Amino acid sequence: MAGLNCRVTVGLLGVLLLGAARLARGWETYKIALPHGSNITVLIKPGAPTLPANLCQIISKTQVTPLSIKAGETAVFSFSCQDPENHFVIEIQKNIDCMSGPCPFGEVHLQPSMSVLPTLNRTFIWDVKANKNIGLELQFSLPRLRQIGRGESCPDGVTHSISSRVDTKMVGIGTFCSNGTVSRIKMQEGVKMALALPWFHNRKVSGFSITNQLSIKRLCIIESVFEGEGSSTLMSANYPDGFPEDELMTWQFIIPAHLRASVSFLHFSVSNCVKKEERVEYCIPGSTTNPEVFKLKDKQPGNIAGNFNLSLQGCDQDAQNPGILRLQFQVLVQHPQNESNKTYVVDLSNEQAMSLTIEQRPSKLSRKFVPGCFVCLDSRTCSTNLTLTAGSKHKISFLCDDLTRLWINAEKTISCLDHRYCHRKSYSLQVPWYILQLPVQLHDFSWKLLVPKDSISLALVPAQKLQQHTHERVCNTSFSYLVASAVPGQDLYFGSFCSGGSIEQIQVKQNVSVTLRTFAPSFQQEASRQSLTVSFVPHFKEEGIFTVTLDTKSKVYLRTPNWDKGLPSLTSVSWNISVPQDQVACLTFLKERTGVVCQTGRAFMIIQEQRAHTEEIFSLEEEVLPKPSFRSHSFWVNISNCSPMSKKQLDLLFWVSLTPRTMDLTVIILAVVGGGTLLLFALGLIICFVKKNRKKKINKGPAVGIYNGNVNTQMPMQPKTFQKRRKDNESHVYAEIDDTMVYGHLLQDPKGSFLQPKVDTYRPFQGPTGDCPPSPPRICSRAPTAKLTKDEPSSGFLSESESEPYTFSYPNDRNISNGNTDPPLLETYETMEPGE
């Protein structure tokens, strides 16, 4: 408590002392005497117009506010309030005429003395007028100046506002704070310098001097000196307003020999020129083309060694629509890096419809100095980002202390314009070697695959089977494939996929974008694993078809596209899931109900066994999803969406796991019982048959052999001619009757020749089963089905005339004969020609 009371006492004492000081200041009398010929004017005026004037007033003989004191005058005054610094400001202006007499060059002093001035916010102004052919230079002592933009303030409250005179107009060169790189500013025809000091600042020197210079033949020259690594942001005159018409402004940069400088344009705009052209010019040491001329929209030079100049040249503007020329830029100086001496070749001369961008990663802003990270084209044109286009060979280098601050994004378009040419063609989607050899990590490489609408589709086949990224099984690889629709206006994201799964193929209906995205620098070592082949296949109706071959080691998690937003309206997706012969698949859904509410149409799920062709159809809107079920053979899962309400979208997650196939005990018992019964039945038949034959033999008695001498013992000879007549044999019976024999007279053309009939015959299906997903059921109306009346025949039965058998008759003028007595073979078919 004693310590607390002590602190309270000290606080109250401080308040009392501050109040006493303010009270003393409130009644303090000031006397300002300006000598004759000093060309100094002191003006005390209200500084906060929002405050009422009666709160604080100037007390003097004249009782005039504002109070003006000119050279040769003396003024005695005081304030009626205790805080005049909140109500008044003081301006001290000195006019220097260098046209009628010599200029007082040298260090500029603060006059009158700070000791005689009231403690108000003070502004010292020096207005120097000179001839057009005379150059004036402002030299600033340490610390040097730092330029700020309009609306910005200096940390210590001390600002330097510098303007130059052009004929009768004043042009703002800029506003500056302390602790910068600007050491000198050269101007011509005149200068106006304003130094603003807050009332609490005890500064006693101006901090600059004025010297004479020869004509600079331009608006101004600003010198910026770097002693080490750092950056400086500078602006054109009158920024952000327009640069004066047809003027020239120059910045001189002093760079230590062991450092390198780079220029970046932060903001700029151009005017409407009628004569000349707006441009920037560089004088760079060692350049054979000095001055190097650039447009404001061009990439600016970088990796500059030594001192250099940068000039901004205006033009003659359109009088009716002049536009605005303005420029804000940054110069960054840093140590050269090892990579700055290396040149990398990026050969895009053989590429088409491809672009490659090297840019900075997103990062948090820091108030500390951060060395720049630049990409240089041909070792001179440097910028924070660089885009390389197809059709050329590019040489690049890097000026960067940490190359992990950069990454690469590339995009390539593969188009199929004619489906007849593209059908069954394939392309390999691999990151080119010239990207992998760069010292910068690849972020994204996107392939945009475009096909004609409704005529051809796409199939993506990875070198290694893929796994779909889900919350239950996260991809932990160094890269993934992001597959999304590239159809304009279609928001369909199929998912993110990485290697190490069970998905063998992804088929997409229309245009698709495949993006390889890396997540770790180890991708450079694992780049050989990335390989995806795209082929053009016949068109199908589903938005996507996933071919899955199950793995016995782990579960396979699968989810519908657009997981976060829901499957798009009226979209159908299928999974073709293959089950090994010695395994049984267990299909499990994450939730019992989808919760989807359809606005129009119906949402269905179909599970179809590919061998038995049995289908299970579930209404996703009304029914409960099936419980875990076992599948002995490969099967399809098809999900077709309706047009759902906006609140609840359709999303499904399911997984499939494998277990070894085992024989059911009940099946084994039934098989054993059935086999035993069949065996006993067969034994019974054999016993009965044997007993019956034995009984017959007993009834016949013993067999007796008798010799007959009248019998001819020679083998009978085969007769030379066929003795039977046609009615006694079956040569006129046909295993097949050709229609041309029965209806041949109806197939003759006017010339008498026979026409071959075009008969459609049944051919058994010989292709593989299960290649096509099950078709979703038709959406029928919910009205009751109409019943058939008695007069309406059912479409499932033939009418009486249609049920009668066909009757064949032979033409009377045909004599059909055949003398072949061989029995017809079952696999042999003879076609009888007319007239035989």
PDB file of C-alpha atoms in Angstrom, residues 536-633:
ATOM      1  CA  PHE A 536      -8.697 -39.204 -76.921  1.00  0.00           C
ATOM      2  CA  VAL A 537     -11.457 -41.809 -76.689  1.00  0.00           C
ATOM      3  CA  PRO A 538     -15.008 -42.116 -78.075  1.00  0.00           C
ATOM      4  CA  HIS A 539     -17.509 -39.755 -76.512  1.00  0.00           C
ATOM      5  CA  PHE A 540     -19.578 -40.862 -73.509  1.00  0.00           C
ATOM      6  CA  LYS A 541     -22.352 -39.212 -71.506  1.00  0.00           C
ATOM      7  CA  GLU A 542     -21.049 -39.364 -67.915  1.00  0.00           C
ATOM      8  CA  GLU A 543     -19.091 -36.374 -66.675  1.00  0.00           C
ATOM      9  CA  GLY A 544     -16.471 -38.724 -65.309  1.00  0.00           C
ATOM     10  CA  ILE A 545     -15.658 -42.435 -65.070  1.00  0.00           C
ATOM     11  CA  PHE A 546     -13.094 -43.735 -62.575  1.00  0.00           C
ATOM     12  CA  THR A 547     -11.531 -47.153 -63.115  1.00  0.00           C
ATOM     13  CA  VAL A 548     -10.508 -48.652 -59.782  1.00  0.00           C
ATOM     14  CA  THR A 549      -8.542 -51.853 -59.219  1.00  0.00           C
ATOM     15  CA  LEU A 550      -8.736 -52.746 -55.548  1.00  0.00           C
ATOM     16  CA  ASP A 551      -5.644 -53.343 -53.464  1.00  0.00           C
ATOM     17  CA  THR A 552      -5.614 -56.008 -50.790  1.00  0.00           C
ATOM     18  CA  LYS A 553      -3.350 -53.943 -48.531  1.00  0.00           C
ATOM     19  CA  SER A 554      -5.582 -50.967 -47.762  1.00  0.00           C
ATOM     20  CA  LYS A 555      -9.020 -49.448 -48.123  1.00  0.00           C
ATOM     21  CA  VAL A 556      -9.874 -47.322 -51.139  1.00  0.00           C
ATOM     22  CA  TYR A 557     -11.636 -44.057 -50.263  1.00  0.00           C
ATOM     23  CA  LEU A 558     -13.665 -42.443 -53.030  1.00  0.00           C
ATOM     24  CA  ARG A 559     -15.838 -39.353 -53.038  1.00  0.00           C
ATOM     25  CA  THR A 560     -17.990 -37.477 -55.477  1.00  0.00           C
ATOM     26  CA  PRO A 561     -16.561 -34.499 -57.393  1.00  0.00           C
ATOM     27  CA  ASN A 562     -17.008 -30.994 -55.987  1.00  0.00           C
ATOM     28  CA  TRP A 563     -16.899 -32.361 -52.471  1.00  0.00           C
ATOM     29  CA  ASP A 564     -16.977 -28.944 -50.814  1.00  0.00           C
ATOM     30  CA  LYS A 565     -19.704 -27.482 -53.037  1.00  0.00           C
ATOM     31  CA  GLY A 566     -21.678 -30.601 -53.938  1.00  0.00           C
ATOM     32  CA  LEU A 567     -22.073 -32.516 -57.180  1.00  0.00           C
ATOM     33  CA  PRO A 568     -23.345 -30.150 -59.906  1.00  0.00           C
ATOM     34  CA  SER A 569     -26.947 -30.422 -61.014  1.00  0.00           C
ATOM     35  CA  LEU A 570     -27.890 -33.156 -63.479  1.00  0.00           C
ATOM     36  CA  THR A 571     -24.403 -34.657 -63.351  1.00  0.00           C
ATOM     37  CA  SER A 572     -23.661 -38.372 -63.576  1.00  0.00           C
ATOM     38  CA  VAL A 573     -20.428 -39.988 -62.352  1.00  0.00           C
ATOM     39  CA  SER A 574     -19.457 -43.685 -62.351  1.00  0.00           C
ATOM     40  CA  TRP A 575     -16.833 -45.890 -60.715  1.00  0.00           C
ATOM     41  CA  ASN A 576     -15.771 -49.151 -62.382  1.00  0.00           C
ATOM     42  CA  ILE A 577     -14.482 -51.225 -59.457  1.00  0.00           C
ATOM     43  CA  SER A 578     -12.587 -54.459 -60.225  1.00  0.00           C
ATOM     44  CA  VAL A 579     -12.527 -57.222 -57.611  1.00  0.00           C
ATOM     45  CA  PRO A 580      -9.832 -59.955 -57.775  1.00  0.00           C
ATOM     46  CA  GLN A 581     -11.113 -63.523 -58.174  1.00  0.00           C
ATOM     47  CA  ASP A 582      -9.853 -64.696 -54.811  1.00  0.00           C
ATOM     48  CA  GLN A 583     -11.212 -61.679 -52.901  1.00  0.00           C
ATOM     49  CA  VAL A 584     -14.539 -60.305 -51.731  1.00  0.00           C
ATOM     50  CA  ALA A 585     -15.150 -56.523 -51.696  1.00  0.00           C
ATOM     51  CA  CYS A 586     -16.989 -54.748 -48.895  1.00  0.00           C
ATOM     52  CA  LEU A 587     -18.726 -51.540 -50.004  1.00  0.00           C
ATOM     53  CA  THR A 588     -19.412 -49.061 -47.179  1.00  0.00           C
ATOM     54  CA  PHE A 589     -20.943 -45.567 -47.237  1.00  0.00           C
ATOM     55  CA  LEU A 590     -19.995 -42.875 -44.716  1.00  0.00           C
ATOM     56  CA  LYS A 591     -23.521 -41.767 -43.823  1.00  0.00           C
ATOM     57  CA  GLU A 592     -26.986 -43.259 -43.876  1.00  0.00           C
ATOM     58  CA  ARG A 593     -28.706 -40.519 -45.856  1.00  0.00           C
ATOM     59  CA  THR A 594     -27.512 -37.932 -48.339  1.00  0.00           C
ATOM     60  CA  GLY A 595     -30.002 -35.319 -47.152  1.00  0.00           C
ATOM     61  CA  VAL A 596     -30.340 -33.972 -50.689  1.00  0.00           C
ATOM     62  CA  VAL A 597     -33.656 -32.329 -51.578  1.00  0.00           C
ATOM     63  CA  CYS A 598     -34.410 -32.200 -55.298  1.00  0.00           C
ATOM     64  CA  GLN A 599     -36.062 -29.223 -56.860  1.00  0.00           C
ATOM     65  CA  THR A 600     -36.483 -30.915 -60.243  1.00  0.00           C
ATOM     66  CA  GLY A 601     -35.626 -34.438 -61.349  1.00  0.00           C
ATOM     67  CA  ARG A 602     -34.557 -37.362 -59.170  1.00  0.00           C
ATOM     68  CA  ALA A 603     -31.194 -38.340 -57.654  1.00  0.00           C
ATOM     69  CA  PHE A 604     -30.285 -42.028 -58.014  1.00  0.00           C
ATOM     70  CA  MET A 605     -27.493 -44.428 -57.196  1.00  0.00           C
ATOM     71  CA  ILE A 606     -27.099 -47.686 -59.109  1.00  0.00           C
ATOM     72  CA  ILE A 607     -24.916 -50.603 -58.018  1.00  0.00           C
ATOM     73  CA  GLN A 608     -24.549 -53.188 -60.787  1.00  0.00           C
ATOM     74  CA  GLU A 609     -22.770 -56.523 -60.674  1.00  0.00           C
ATOM     75  CA  GLN A 610     -20.884 -56.816 -63.945  1.00  0.00           C
ATOM     76  CA  ARG A 611     -21.044 -60.626 -64.215  1.00  0.00           C
ATOM     77  CA  ALA A 612     -24.650 -61.216 -63.176  1.00  0.00           C
ATOM     78  CA  HIS A 613     -25.867 -57.854 -64.577  1.00  0.00           C
ATOM     79  CA  THR A 614     -28.051 -57.421 -61.520  1.00  0.00           C
ATOM     80  CA  GLU A 615     -28.848 -53.835 -60.567  1.00  0.00           C
ATOM     81  CA  GLU A 616     -29.726 -52.246 -57.261  1.00  0.00           C
ATOM     82  CA  ILE A 617     -31.305 -48.804 -57.613  1.00  0.00           C
ATOM     83  CA  PHE A 618     -31.512 -46.402 -54.677  1.00  0.00           C
ATOM     84  CA  SER A 619     -33.265 -43.075 -54.516  1.00  0.00           C
ATOM     85  CA  LEU A 620     -30.790 -40.718 -52.863  1.00  0.00           C
ATOM     86  CA  GLU A 621     -33.561 -38.306 -51.983  1.00  0.00           C
ATOM     87  CA  GLU A 622     -35.861 -40.711 -50.153  1.00  0.00           C
ATOM     88  CA  GLU A 623     -34.162 -43.990 -49.305  1.00  0.00           C
ATOM     89  CA  VAL A 624     -31.534 -44.910 -46.764  1.00  0.00           C
ATOM     90  CA  LEU A 625     -28.144 -45.676 -48.246  1.00  0.00           C
ATOM     91  CA  PRO A 626     -27.309 -49.371 -48.269  1.00  0.00           C
ATOM     92  CA  LYS A 627     -25.525 -50.862 -45.297  1.00  0.00           C
ATOM     93  CA  PRO A 628     -22.098 -52.459 -45.809  1.00  0.00           C
ATOM     94  CA  SER A 629     -22.450 -55.126 -48.484  1.00  0.00           C
ATOM     95  CA  PHE A 630     -20.127 -57.785 -49.902  1.00  0.00           C
ATOM     96  CA  ARG A 631     -19.427 -58.065 -53.629  1.00  0.00           C
ATOM     97  CA  SER A 632     -17.865 -61.220 -55.059  1.00  0.00           C
ATOM     98  CA  HIS A 633     -17.386 -59.836 -58.563  1.00  0.00           C
TER      99      HIS A 633
END
